């Protein structure tokens, strides 16, 4: 049985990496939030699988190989013979912050259908994870919602990341409406400090997460705060785990690493529902996820920058020794 199945987009991040004789150079990195989460969790010991679609092209083959090399089950990852693999051009500021330009019209990931979703795989996983990027267009929107609803019906924990990419939506109102439409289906919500005011109208961690809990009944909400760590709410229980200071090279994939690391900790504990975690386990899982995300931001790329279990455990042990 899988620990985590993720569904949605997989694509190529063309990330700016400098200039050669004045000409901008971009590095082709594997990306796509759900694929990133699957890899991040797999590198930290979880059994994961990915459901999605790529084009029959070089980039599609590259993405499939990347997931396989990182121990992600790709048996339900499909190839479209006619559509191309999506490209996202990622520009970085001097502080490592990202901006995106997508080349995605009629590309393979958007063409994922309900019929492409393996119900057998959904019935064989503890956790089903999805995001909002696959909800920007049909038929992938319906396929994503179908996967979430069917997985919950089959007993899986459903996790959701409303990762907002403004230029993929017709307008902000449409984005907010669609992103909110599935909040009630989530058992665990991972949201960033940039998305909180978009969905709640406030940037206050306590008030915003309370609003989401009371309105949608989400059992566990994880709010990432960039370098400041993460705030969390499980009903009336709240807490905060501080971040770790690193020299930031690239923030791309940090949130996905955070969520993948958190879910991998749940899998390692054998506790797949929020109410099964003790307060200490919840705090330590968030803290560990913060550390994994910080390690990713210290390097370039998303998947290539993610830590493996050995690196993370060695870092945690070193930090523990420093405290003692």
PDB file of C-alpha atoms in Angstrom:
ATOM      1  CA  UNK A   1       0.000   0.000   0.000  1.00  0.00           C
ATOM      2  CA  UNK A   2       1.278   3.474  -0.884  1.00  0.00           C
ATOM      3  CA  UNK A   3       1.842   6.091   1.765  1.00  0.00           C
ATOM      4  CA  UNK A   4       1.103   8.981  -0.608  1.00  0.00           C
ATOM      5  CA  UNK A   5      -0.336   9.331  -4.104  1.00  0.00           C
ATOM      6  CA  UNK A   6      -0.194  12.766  -5.732  1.00  0.00           C
ATOM      7  CA  UNK A   7      -2.233  13.896  -8.718  1.00  0.00           C
ATOM      8  CA  UNK A   8      -1.885  16.876 -11.047  1.00  0.00           C
ATOM      9  CA  UNK A   9       0.694  18.708 -13.088  1.00  0.00           C
ATOM     10  CA  UNK A  10       4.255  17.734 -13.886  1.00  0.00           C
ATOM     11  CA  UNK A  11       6.341  20.059 -16.025  1.00  0.00           C
ATOM     12  CA  UNK A  12       9.730  21.538 -16.800  1.00  0.00           C
ATOM     13  CA  UNK A  13      10.939  24.570 -14.859  1.00  0.00           C
ATOM     14  CA  UNK A  14      13.286  26.549 -17.103  1.00  0.00           C
ATOM     15  CA  UNK A  15      15.138  28.368 -14.328  1.00  0.00           C
ATOM     16  CA  UNK A  16      17.389  31.337 -14.949  1.00  0.00           C
ATOM     17  CA  UNK A  17      20.949  30.369 -14.049  1.00  0.00           C
ATOM     18  CA  UNK A  18      23.061  33.303 -15.251  1.00  0.00           C
ATOM     19  CA  UNK A  19      24.482  34.679 -18.466  1.00  0.00           C
ATOM     20  CA  UNK A  20      26.952  33.360 -20.999  1.00  0.00           C
ATOM     21  CA  UNK A  21      28.539  36.156 -23.030  1.00  0.00           C
ATOM     22  CA  UNK A  22      25.545  38.330 -22.195  1.00  0.00           C
ATOM     23  CA  UNK A  23      22.970  35.722 -23.215  1.00  0.00           C
ATOM     24  CA  UNK A  24      20.543  34.492 -20.502  1.00  0.00           C
ATOM     25  CA  UNK A  25      20.992  30.799 -19.657  1.00  0.00           C
ATOM     26  CA  UNK A  26      18.136  28.683 -18.314  1.00  0.00           C
ATOM     27  CA  UNK A  27      18.463  25.246 -16.720  1.00  0.00           C
ATOM     28  CA  UNK A  28      15.757  22.648 -17.354  1.00  0.00           C
ATOM     29  CA  UNK A  29      14.658  21.362 -13.941  1.00  0.00           C
ATOM     30  CA  UNK A  30      11.858  18.853 -13.299  1.00  0.00           C
ATOM     31  CA  UNK A  31       8.896  20.487 -11.543  1.00  0.00           C
ATOM     32  CA  UNK A  32       5.177  20.691 -10.914  1.00  0.00           C
ATOM     33  CA  UNK A  33       3.947  20.910  -7.324  1.00  0.00           C
ATOM     34  CA  UNK A  34       2.286  17.464  -6.956  1.00  0.00           C
ATOM     35  CA  UNK A  35       5.276  15.752  -8.591  1.00  0.00           C
ATOM     36  CA  UNK A  36       7.577  17.719  -6.297  1.00  0.00           C
ATOM     37  CA  UNK A  37       5.652  16.556  -3.219  1.00  0.00           C
ATOM     38  CA  UNK A  38       5.852  12.930  -4.371  1.00  0.00           C
ATOM     39  CA  UNK A  39       9.616  13.167  -4.841  1.00  0.00           C
ATOM     40  CA  UNK A  40      10.245  15.082  -1.608  1.00  0.00           C
ATOM     41  CA  UNK A  41       8.376  12.437   0.381  1.00  0.00           C
ATOM     42  CA  UNK A  42      10.008   9.550  -1.488  1.00  0.00           C
ATOM     43  CA  UNK A  43      13.502  10.915  -0.865  1.00  0.00           C
ATOM     44  CA  UNK A  44      12.649  10.940   2.835  1.00  0.00           C
ATOM     45  CA  UNK A  45      11.534   7.315   2.882  1.00  0.00           C
ATOM     46  CA  UNK A  46       7.829   7.312   1.980  1.00  0.00           C
ATOM     47  CA  UNK A  47       6.258   5.028  -0.633  1.00  0.00           C
ATOM     48  CA  UNK A  48       4.778   7.374  -3.226  1.00  0.00           C
ATOM     49  CA  UNK A  49       3.125   7.347  -6.643  1.00  0.00           C
ATOM     50  CA  UNK A  50       2.197  10.041  -9.150  1.00  0.00           C
ATOM     51  CA  UNK A  51      -0.856  10.372 -11.423  1.00  0.00           C
ATOM     52  CA  UNK A  52      -0.489  12.833 -14.292  1.00  0.00           C
ATOM     53  CA  UNK A  53       0.239  13.257 -17.972  1.00  0.00           C
ATOM     54  CA  UNK A  54       3.241  14.334 -20.067  1.00  0.00           C
ATOM     55  CA  UNK A  55       3.841  14.780 -23.769  1.00  0.00           C
ATOM     56  CA  UNK A  56       5.535  12.298 -26.066  1.00  0.00           C
ATOM     57  CA  UNK A  57       8.715  14.354 -26.226  1.00  0.00           C
ATOM     58  CA  UNK A  58      12.169  14.652 -24.719  1.00  0.00           C
ATOM     59  CA  UNK A  59      10.940  16.529 -21.676  1.00  0.00           C
ATOM     60  CA  UNK A  60       8.201  13.998 -20.992  1.00  0.00           C
ATOM     61  CA  UNK A  61      10.733  11.155 -21.067  1.00  0.00           C
ATOM     62  CA  UNK A  62      13.057  13.161 -18.829  1.00  0.00           C
ATOM     63  CA  UNK A  63      10.335  13.759 -16.251  1.00  0.00           C
ATOM     64  CA  UNK A  64       9.337  10.098 -16.175  1.00  0.00           C
ATOM     65  CA  UNK A  65      12.953   9.049 -15.661  1.00  0.00           C
ATOM     66  CA  UNK A  66      13.397  11.647 -12.924  1.00  0.00           C
ATOM     67  CA  UNK A  67      10.471  10.283 -10.930  1.00  0.00           C
ATOM     68  CA  UNK A  68      11.647   6.696 -11.430  1.00  0.00           C
ATOM     69  CA  UNK A  69      15.160   7.602 -10.291  1.00  0.00           C
ATOM     70  CA  UNK A  70      13.660   9.073  -7.135  1.00  0.00           C
ATOM     71  CA  UNK A  71      11.609   5.936  -6.361  1.00  0.00           C
ATOM     72  CA  UNK A  72       8.219   7.384  -7.289  1.00  0.00           C
ATOM     73  CA  UNK A  73       5.807   4.849  -8.827  1.00  0.00           C
ATOM     74  CA  UNK A  74       4.933   6.091 -12.338  1.00  0.00           C
ATOM     75  CA  UNK A  75       2.741   3.170 -13.410  1.00  0.00           C
ATOM     76  CA  UNK A  76      -0.256   5.551 -13.570  1.00  0.00           C
ATOM     77  CA  UNK A  77       1.635   8.413 -15.216  1.00  0.00           C
ATOM     78  CA  UNK A  78       0.397   8.707 -18.807  1.00  0.00           C
ATOM     79  CA  UNK A  79       1.877   9.964 -22.068  1.00  0.00           C
ATOM     80  CA  UNK A  80      -0.182  11.948 -24.581  1.00  0.00           C
ATOM     81  CA  UNK A  81       0.925  11.174 -28.139  1.00  0.00           C
ATOM     82  CA  UNK A  82      -0.100  14.556 -29.522  1.00  0.00           C
ATOM     83  CA  UNK A  83       0.233  17.170 -26.754  1.00  0.00           C
ATOM     84  CA  UNK A  84       3.460  18.691 -25.534  1.00  0.00           C
ATOM     85  CA  UNK A  85       4.920  18.741 -22.039  1.00  0.00           C
ATOM     86  CA  UNK A  86       4.301  22.009 -20.185  1.00  0.00           C
ATOM     87  CA  UNK A  87       7.144  24.498 -19.713  1.00  0.00           C
ATOM     88  CA  UNK A  88       7.398  27.133 -16.981  1.00  0.00           C
ATOM     89  CA  UNK A  89      10.051  29.833 -17.232  1.00  0.00           C
ATOM     90  CA  UNK A  90      11.182  30.662 -13.695  1.00  0.00           C
ATOM     91  CA  UNK A  91      12.905  33.976 -13.100  1.00  0.00           C
ATOM     92  CA  UNK A  92      14.660  34.655  -9.805  1.00  0.00           C
ATOM     93  CA  UNK A  93      15.210  37.917  -7.961  1.00  0.00           C
ATOM     94  CA  UNK A  94      18.472  38.698  -6.172  1.00  0.00           C
ATOM     95  CA  UNK A  95      16.959  37.207  -2.995  1.00  0.00           C
ATOM     96  CA  UNK A  96      15.925  33.977  -4.734  1.00  0.00           C
ATOM     97  CA  UNK A  97      12.216  34.809  -5.003  1.00  0.00           C
ATOM     98  CA  UNK A  98      10.428  33.365  -8.041  1.00  0.00           C
ATOM     99  CA  UNK A  99       8.204  34.600 -10.831  1.00  0.00           C
ATOM    100  CA  UNK A 100       6.644  32.303 -13.441  1.00  0.00           C
ATOM    101  CA  UNK A 101       5.744  32.434 -17.140  1.00  0.00           C
ATOM    102  CA  UNK A 102       3.887  29.344 -18.388  1.00  0.00           C
ATOM    103  CA  UNK A 103       3.801  27.736 -21.849  1.00  0.00           C
ATOM    104  CA  UNK A 104       0.834  25.472 -21.230  1.00  0.00           C
ATOM    105  CA  UNK A 105      -1.984  25.950 -23.736  1.00  0.00           C
ATOM    106  CA  UNK A 106      -3.318  22.513 -24.784  1.00  0.00           C
ATOM    107  CA  UNK A 107      -0.368  20.826 -23.096  1.00  0.00           C
ATOM    108  CA  UNK A 108      -0.445  17.299 -21.715  1.00  0.00           C
ATOM    109  CA  UNK A 109      -0.935  17.926 -18.001  1.00  0.00           C
ATOM    110  CA  UNK A 110      -4.132  19.929 -18.647  1.00  0.00           C
ATOM    111  CA  UNK A 111      -5.546  17.031 -20.686  1.00  0.00           C
ATOM    112  CA  UNK A 112      -5.727  14.620 -17.737  1.00  0.00           C
ATOM    113  CA  UNK A 113      -9.270  13.186 -17.592  1.00  0.00           C
ATOM    114  CA  UNK A 114     -11.392  11.411 -14.998  1.00  0.00           C
ATOM    115  CA  UNK A 115     -10.913   8.221 -17.002  1.00  0.00           C
ATOM    116  CA  UNK A 116      -7.142   8.612 -16.572  1.00  0.00           C
ATOM    117  CA  UNK A 117      -7.415   8.393 -12.775  1.00  0.00           C
ATOM    118  CA  UNK A 118      -6.621   4.915 -11.454  1.00  0.00           C
ATOM    119  CA  UNK A 119      -9.286   4.070  -8.879  1.00  0.00           C
ATOM    120  CA  UNK A 120      -7.280   0.961  -7.981  1.00  0.00           C
ATOM    121  CA  UNK A 121      -4.360   3.165  -6.963  1.00  0.00           C
ATOM    122  CA  UNK A 122      -6.648   5.498  -4.999  1.00  0.00           C
ATOM    123  CA  UNK A 123      -7.958   2.497  -3.083  1.00  0.00           C
ATOM    124  CA  UNK A 124      -4.381   1.471  -2.267  1.00  0.00           C
ATOM    125  CA  UNK A 125      -3.052   4.638  -0.630  1.00  0.00           C
ATOM    126  CA  UNK A 126      -3.203   6.208   2.808  1.00  0.00           C
ATOM    127  CA  UNK A 127      -2.957   9.793   1.495  1.00  0.00           C
ATOM    128  CA  UNK A 128      -4.089  11.518  -1.727  1.00  0.00           C
ATOM    129  CA  UNK A 129      -2.527  14.913  -2.408  1.00  0.00           C
ATOM    130  CA  UNK A 130      -3.533  17.548  -4.963  1.00  0.00           C
ATOM    131  CA  UNK A 131      -3.037  21.245  -5.692  1.00  0.00           C
ATOM    132  CA  UNK A 132      -4.862  24.035  -7.493  1.00  0.00           C
ATOM    133  CA  UNK A 133      -2.728  24.389 -10.646  1.00  0.00           C
ATOM    134  CA  UNK A 134      -4.431  21.366 -12.216  1.00  0.00           C
ATOM    135  CA  UNK A 135      -7.766  23.114 -11.586  1.00  0.00           C
ATOM    136  CA  UNK A 136      -7.128  26.065 -13.905  1.00  0.00           C
ATOM    137  CA  UNK A 137      -8.591  24.325 -16.985  1.00  0.00           C
ATOM    138  CA  UNK A 138     -10.705  21.390 -18.080  1.00  0.00           C
ATOM    139  CA  UNK A 139     -10.514  18.431 -18.243  1.00  0.00           C
ATOM    140  CA  UNK A 140      -7.787  18.326 -15.560  1.00  0.00           C
ATOM    141  CA  UNK A 141     -10.005  20.312 -13.166  1.00  0.00           C
ATOM    142  CA  UNK A 142     -12.697  17.639 -13.162  1.00  0.00           C
ATOM    143  CA  UNK A 143     -10.089  14.884 -12.993  1.00  0.00           C
ATOM    144  CA  UNK A 144      -8.478  16.455  -9.932  1.00  0.00           C
ATOM    145  CA  UNK A 145     -11.774  16.901  -8.088  1.00  0.00           C
ATOM    146  CA  UNK A 146     -12.813  13.360  -9.009  1.00  0.00           C
ATOM    147  CA  UNK A 147      -9.555  11.980  -7.583  1.00  0.00           C
ATOM    148  CA  UNK A 148      -9.983  13.886  -4.311  1.00  0.00           C
ATOM    149  CA  UNK A 149     -13.611  12.856  -3.871  1.00  0.00           C
ATOM    150  CA  UNK A 150     -13.017   9.214  -4.812  1.00  0.00           C
ATOM    151  CA  UNK A 151      -9.955   8.913  -2.567  1.00  0.00           C
ATOM    152  CA  UNK A 152     -11.887  10.293   0.406  1.00  0.00           C
ATOM    153  CA  UNK A 153     -14.768   7.923  -0.361  1.00  0.00           C
ATOM    154  CA  UNK A 154     -12.264   5.049  -0.323  1.00  0.00           C
ATOM    155  CA  UNK A 155     -10.912   6.078   3.069  1.00  0.00           C
ATOM    156  CA  UNK A 156      -7.750   8.023   2.223  1.00  0.00           C
ATOM    157  CA  UNK A 157      -6.650  11.220   3.940  1.00  0.00           C
ATOM    158  CA  UNK A 158      -6.913  14.063   1.408  1.00  0.00           C
ATOM    159  CA  UNK A 159      -4.330  16.860   1.416  1.00  0.00           C
ATOM    160  CA  UNK A 160      -4.489  20.091  -0.556  1.00  0.00           C
ATOM    161  CA  UNK A 161      -2.142  22.936  -1.466  1.00  0.00           C
ATOM    162  CA  UNK A 162      -3.840  25.946  -3.139  1.00  0.00           C
ATOM    163  CA  UNK A 163      -0.604  27.065  -4.780  1.00  0.00           C
ATOM    164  CA  UNK A 164      -1.577  30.286  -6.538  1.00  0.00           C
ATOM    165  CA  UNK A 165      -0.042  31.152  -9.930  1.00  0.00           C
ATOM    166  CA  UNK A 166      -1.741  34.358 -11.048  1.00  0.00           C
ATOM    167  CA  UNK A 167      -0.965  34.142 -14.759  1.00  0.00           C
ATOM    168  CA  UNK A 168      -2.600  30.713 -15.091  1.00  0.00           C
ATOM    169  CA  UNK A 169      -6.049  32.090 -14.232  1.00  0.00           C
ATOM    170  CA  UNK A 170      -8.324  34.414 -16.210  1.00  0.00           C
ATOM    171  CA  UNK A 171      -8.515  36.703 -13.182  1.00  0.00           C
ATOM    172  CA  UNK A 172      -8.081  36.663  -9.414  1.00  0.00           C
ATOM    173  CA  UNK A 173     -11.804  36.214  -8.739  1.00  0.00           C
ATOM    174  CA  UNK A 174     -11.914  32.999 -10.769  1.00  0.00           C
ATOM    175  CA  UNK A 175      -8.806  31.722  -9.023  1.00  0.00           C
ATOM    176  CA  UNK A 176     -10.194  32.389  -5.563  1.00  0.00           C
ATOM    177  CA  UNK A 177     -13.544  30.787  -6.412  1.00  0.00           C
ATOM    178  CA  UNK A 178     -11.933  27.615  -7.724  1.00  0.00           C
ATOM    179  CA  UNK A 179      -9.315  27.410  -4.979  1.00  0.00           C
ATOM    180  CA  UNK A 180     -12.000  27.763  -2.311  1.00  0.00           C
ATOM    181  CA  UNK A 181     -14.358  25.273  -3.980  1.00  0.00           C
ATOM    182  CA  UNK A 182     -12.361  22.254  -2.776  1.00  0.00           C
ATOM    183  CA  UNK A 183     -11.300  23.427   0.692  1.00  0.00           C
ATOM    184  CA  UNK A 184     -14.055  21.341   2.279  1.00  0.00           C
ATOM    185  CA  UNK A 185     -12.579  18.189   0.749  1.00  0.00           C
ATOM    186  CA  UNK A 186      -9.238  18.575   2.543  1.00  0.00           C
ATOM    187  CA  UNK A 187      -8.193  16.807   5.738  1.00  0.00           C
ATOM    188  CA  UNK A 188      -4.872  18.674   5.701  1.00  0.00           C
ATOM    189  CA  UNK A 189      -4.402  22.074   4.079  1.00  0.00           C
ATOM    190  CA  UNK A 190      -0.971  23.551   3.360  1.00  0.00           C
ATOM    191  CA  UNK A 191      -1.196  27.252   2.596  1.00  0.00           C
ATOM    192  CA  UNK A 192       1.456  29.964   2.300  1.00  0.00           C
ATOM    193  CA  UNK A 193       1.482  33.405   3.878  1.00  0.00           C
ATOM    194  CA  UNK A 194       0.974  34.819   0.358  1.00  0.00           C
ATOM    195  CA  UNK A 195      -2.190  32.780  -0.200  1.00  0.00           C
ATOM    196  CA  UNK A 196      -3.767  33.243   3.236  1.00  0.00           C
ATOM    197  CA  UNK A 197      -5.021  36.824   2.586  1.00  0.00           C
ATOM    198  CA  UNK A 198      -6.194  35.779  -0.872  1.00  0.00           C
ATOM    199  CA  UNK A 199      -8.525  33.160   0.611  1.00  0.00           C
ATOM    200  CA  UNK A 200      -9.428  34.801   3.929  1.00  0.00           C
ATOM    201  CA  UNK A 201      -8.952  38.571   3.544  1.00  0.00           C
ATOM    202  CA  UNK A 202      -6.438  38.686   6.403  1.00  0.00           C
ATOM    203  CA  UNK A 203      -2.724  38.084   6.809  1.00  0.00           C
ATOM    204  CA  UNK A 204      -3.093  37.317  10.519  1.00  0.00           C
ATOM    205  CA  UNK A 205      -2.074  33.696  11.110  1.00  0.00           C
ATOM    206  CA  UNK A 206      -4.431  33.056  14.007  1.00  0.00           C
ATOM    207  CA  UNK A 207      -7.461  34.788  12.502  1.00  0.00           C
ATOM    208  CA  UNK A 208      -6.944  33.442   8.987  1.00  0.00           C
ATOM    209  CA  UNK A 209      -6.494  29.817   9.988  1.00  0.00           C
ATOM    210  CA  UNK A 210      -9.413  30.064  12.420  1.00  0.00           C
ATOM    211  CA  UNK A 211     -11.631  31.343   9.606  1.00  0.00           C
ATOM    212  CA  UNK A 212     -10.613  28.433   7.375  1.00  0.00           C
ATOM    213  CA  UNK A 213     -11.188  25.925  10.173  1.00  0.00           C
ATOM    214  CA  UNK A 214     -14.574  27.286  11.183  1.00  0.00           C
ATOM    215  CA  UNK A 215     -15.871  27.770   7.632  1.00  0.00           C
ATOM    216  CA  UNK A 216     -14.617  24.543   6.055  1.00  0.00           C
ATOM    217  CA  UNK A 217     -13.953  22.238   9.017  1.00  0.00           C
ATOM    218  CA  UNK A 218     -10.390  21.432   7.899  1.00  0.00           C
ATOM    219  CA  UNK A 219      -8.873  19.197  10.600  1.00  0.00           C
ATOM    220  CA  UNK A 220      -5.264  20.411  10.171  1.00  0.00           C
ATOM    221  CA  UNK A 221      -3.990  23.630   8.601  1.00  0.00           C
ATOM    222  CA  UNK A 222      -0.296  24.232   7.960  1.00  0.00           C
ATOM    223  CA  UNK A 223       0.635  27.843   7.188  1.00  0.00           C
ATOM    224  CA  UNK A 224       4.149  28.347   5.835  1.00  0.00           C
ATOM    225  CA  UNK A 225       5.772  31.659   6.711  1.00  0.00           C
ATOM    226  CA  UNK A 226       8.913  31.601   4.558  1.00  0.00           C
ATOM    227  CA  UNK A 227      12.071  32.070   6.657  1.00  0.00           C
ATOM    228  CA  UNK A 228       9.933  32.521   9.788  1.00  0.00           C
ATOM    229  CA  UNK A 229       8.912  28.857   9.788  1.00  0.00           C
ATOM    230  CA  UNK A 230       5.329  27.622   9.956  1.00  0.00           C
ATOM    231  CA  UNK A 231       2.169  28.138  12.006  1.00  0.00           C
ATOM    232  CA  UNK A 232      -0.326  25.325  12.424  1.00  0.00           C
ATOM    233  CA  UNK A 233      -3.871  24.811  13.628  1.00  0.00           C
ATOM    234  CA  UNK A 234      -5.568  21.556  14.607  1.00  0.00           C
ATOM    235  CA  UNK A 235      -8.984  22.660  15.754  1.00  0.00           C
ATOM    236  CA  UNK A 236      -8.429  24.895  18.771  1.00  0.00           C
ATOM    237  CA  UNK A 237      -4.825  23.736  19.114  1.00  0.00           C
ATOM    238  CA  UNK A 238      -2.295  26.079  17.498  1.00  0.00           C
ATOM    239  CA  UNK A 239       1.467  26.309  17.429  1.00  0.00           C
ATOM    240  CA  UNK A 240       4.473  27.652  15.572  1.00  0.00           C
ATOM    241  CA  UNK A 241       7.785  26.075  14.617  1.00  0.00           C
ATOM    242  CA  UNK A 242      10.576  28.489  13.781  1.00  0.00           C
ATOM    243  CA  UNK A 243      12.452  28.363  10.501  1.00  0.00           C
ATOM    244  CA  UNK A 244      16.157  27.718   9.950  1.00  0.00           C
ATOM    245  CA  UNK A 245      18.521  30.386   8.701  1.00  0.00           C
ATOM    246  CA  UNK A 246      20.250  29.591   5.409  1.00  0.00           C
ATOM    247  CA  UNK A 247      21.696  31.548   2.523  1.00  0.00           C
ATOM    248  CA  UNK A 248      18.858  31.409  -0.008  1.00  0.00           C
ATOM    249  CA  UNK A 249      19.754  30.416  -3.555  1.00  0.00           C
ATOM    250  CA  UNK A 250      16.299  29.520  -4.930  1.00  0.00           C
ATOM    251  CA  UNK A 251      12.916  29.284  -3.191  1.00  0.00           C
ATOM    252  CA  UNK A 252      11.389  27.161  -5.957  1.00  0.00           C
ATOM    253  CA  UNK A 253      10.039  23.914  -4.508  1.00  0.00           C
ATOM    254  CA  UNK A 254      10.376  24.979  -0.862  1.00  0.00           C
ATOM    255  CA  UNK A 255       6.667  24.671  -0.075  1.00  0.00           C
ATOM    256  CA  UNK A 256       6.447  21.316  -1.838  1.00  0.00           C
ATOM    257  CA  UNK A 257       9.465  20.050   0.086  1.00  0.00           C
ATOM    258  CA  UNK A 258       7.839  21.240   3.308  1.00  0.00           C
ATOM    259  CA  UNK A 259       4.616  19.368   2.609  1.00  0.00           C
ATOM    260  CA  UNK A 260       6.362  16.259   1.279  1.00  0.00           C
ATOM    261  CA  UNK A 261       8.562  16.170   4.378  1.00  0.00           C
ATOM    262  CA  UNK A 262       5.596  16.640   6.709  1.00  0.00           C
ATOM    263  CA  UNK A 263       3.622  13.843   5.046  1.00  0.00           C
ATOM    264  CA  UNK A 264       6.685  11.568   5.058  1.00  0.00           C
ATOM    265  CA  UNK A 265       6.939  12.082   8.833  1.00  0.00           C
ATOM    266  CA  UNK A 266       3.309  11.010   9.208  1.00  0.00           C
ATOM    267  CA  UNK A 267       4.079   7.924   7.139  1.00  0.00           C
ATOM    268  CA  UNK A 268       7.176   7.122   9.203  1.00  0.00           C
ATOM    269  CA  UNK A 269       5.063   7.339  12.350  1.00  0.00           C
ATOM    270  CA  UNK A 270       2.342   5.202  10.787  1.00  0.00           C
ATOM    271  CA  UNK A 271      -0.169   7.927  11.588  1.00  0.00           C
ATOM    272  CA  UNK A 272      -2.026   9.115   8.515  1.00  0.00           C
ATOM    273  CA  UNK A 273      -4.748  11.248  10.093  1.00  0.00           C
ATOM    274  CA  UNK A 274      -4.207  14.563  11.876  1.00  0.00           C
ATOM    275  CA  UNK A 275      -5.949  13.476  15.068  1.00  0.00           C
ATOM    276  CA  UNK A 276      -3.599  10.497  15.432  1.00  0.00           C
ATOM    277  CA  UNK A 277      -0.554  12.728  16.000  1.00  0.00           C
ATOM    278  CA  UNK A 278       0.350  13.700  19.535  1.00  0.00           C
ATOM    279  CA  UNK A 279       0.996  17.402  20.109  1.00  0.00           C
ATOM    280  CA  UNK A 280       4.724  16.693  20.290  1.00  0.00           C
ATOM    281  CA  UNK A 281       4.677  14.638  17.086  1.00  0.00           C
ATOM    282  CA  UNK A 282       2.783  17.402  15.304  1.00  0.00           C
ATOM    283  CA  UNK A 283       5.275  20.066  16.380  1.00  0.00           C
ATOM    284  CA  UNK A 284       8.317  17.918  15.530  1.00  0.00           C
ATOM    285  CA  UNK A 285       6.860  17.040  12.119  1.00  0.00           C
ATOM    286  CA  UNK A 286       6.359  20.725  11.294  1.00  0.00           C
ATOM    287  CA  UNK A 287       9.870  21.548  12.556  1.00  0.00           C
ATOM    288  CA  UNK A 288      11.379  18.757  10.445  1.00  0.00           C
ATOM    289  CA  UNK A 289       9.439  19.995   7.412  1.00  0.00           C
ATOM    290  CA  UNK A 290      10.837  23.499   8.007  1.00  0.00           C
ATOM    291  CA  UNK A 291      14.353  22.119   8.014  1.00  0.00           C
ATOM    292  CA  UNK A 292      13.819  20.143   4.805  1.00  0.00           C
ATOM    293  CA  UNK A 293      12.416  23.231   3.078  1.00  0.00           C
ATOM    294  CA  UNK A 294      15.337  25.379   4.227  1.00  0.00           C
ATOM    295  CA  UNK A 295      17.837  22.889   2.805  1.00  0.00           C
ATOM    296  CA  UNK A 296      16.017  23.019  -0.531  1.00  0.00           C
ATOM    297  CA  UNK A 297      16.160  26.831  -0.652  1.00  0.00           C
ATOM    298  CA  UNK A 298      19.918  26.751  -0.089  1.00  0.00           C
ATOM    299  CA  UNK A 299      20.396  25.122  -3.507  1.00  0.00           C
ATOM    300  CA  UNK A 300      19.141  25.710  -7.039  1.00  0.00           C
ATOM    301  CA  UNK A 301      16.215  23.884  -8.644  1.00  0.00           C
ATOM    302  CA  UNK A 302      13.281  22.155  -6.963  1.00  0.00           C
ATOM    303  CA  UNK A 303      13.669  18.354  -7.180  1.00  0.00           C
ATOM    304  CA  UNK A 304      17.487  18.440  -7.558  1.00  0.00           C
ATOM    305  CA  UNK A 305      17.746  20.548  -4.386  1.00  0.00           C
ATOM    306  CA  UNK A 306      15.609  18.343  -2.121  1.00  0.00           C
ATOM    307  CA  UNK A 307      17.350  16.595   0.782  1.00  0.00           C
ATOM    308  CA  UNK A 308      17.355  12.839   1.218  1.00  0.00           C
ATOM    309  CA  UNK A 309      16.676  11.046   4.490  1.00  0.00           C
ATOM    310  CA  UNK A 310      20.353  10.645   5.387  1.00  0.00           C
ATOM    311  CA  UNK A 311      21.088  14.364   5.018  1.00  0.00           C
ATOM    312  CA  UNK A 312      17.988  15.386   6.948  1.00  0.00           C
ATOM    313  CA  UNK A 313      18.630  12.981   9.816  1.00  0.00           C
ATOM    314  CA  UNK A 314      22.283  14.048  10.086  1.00  0.00           C
ATOM    315  CA  UNK A 315      21.235  17.685  10.189  1.00  0.00           C
ATOM    316  CA  UNK A 316      18.588  16.996  12.843  1.00  0.00           C
ATOM    317  CA  UNK A 317      21.134  15.092  14.936  1.00  0.00           C
ATOM    318  CA  UNK A 318      23.643  17.938  14.657  1.00  0.00           C
ATOM    319  CA  UNK A 319      21.020  20.470  15.712  1.00  0.00           C
ATOM    320  CA  UNK A 320      20.065  18.286  18.676  1.00  0.00           C
ATOM    321  CA  UNK A 321      23.699  18.071  19.794  1.00  0.00           C
ATOM    322  CA  UNK A 322      24.069  21.844  19.519  1.00  0.00           C
ATOM    323  CA  UNK A 323      21.061  22.344  21.786  1.00  0.00           C
ATOM    324  CA  UNK A 324      22.352  19.862  24.349  1.00  0.00           C
TER     325      UNK A 324
END
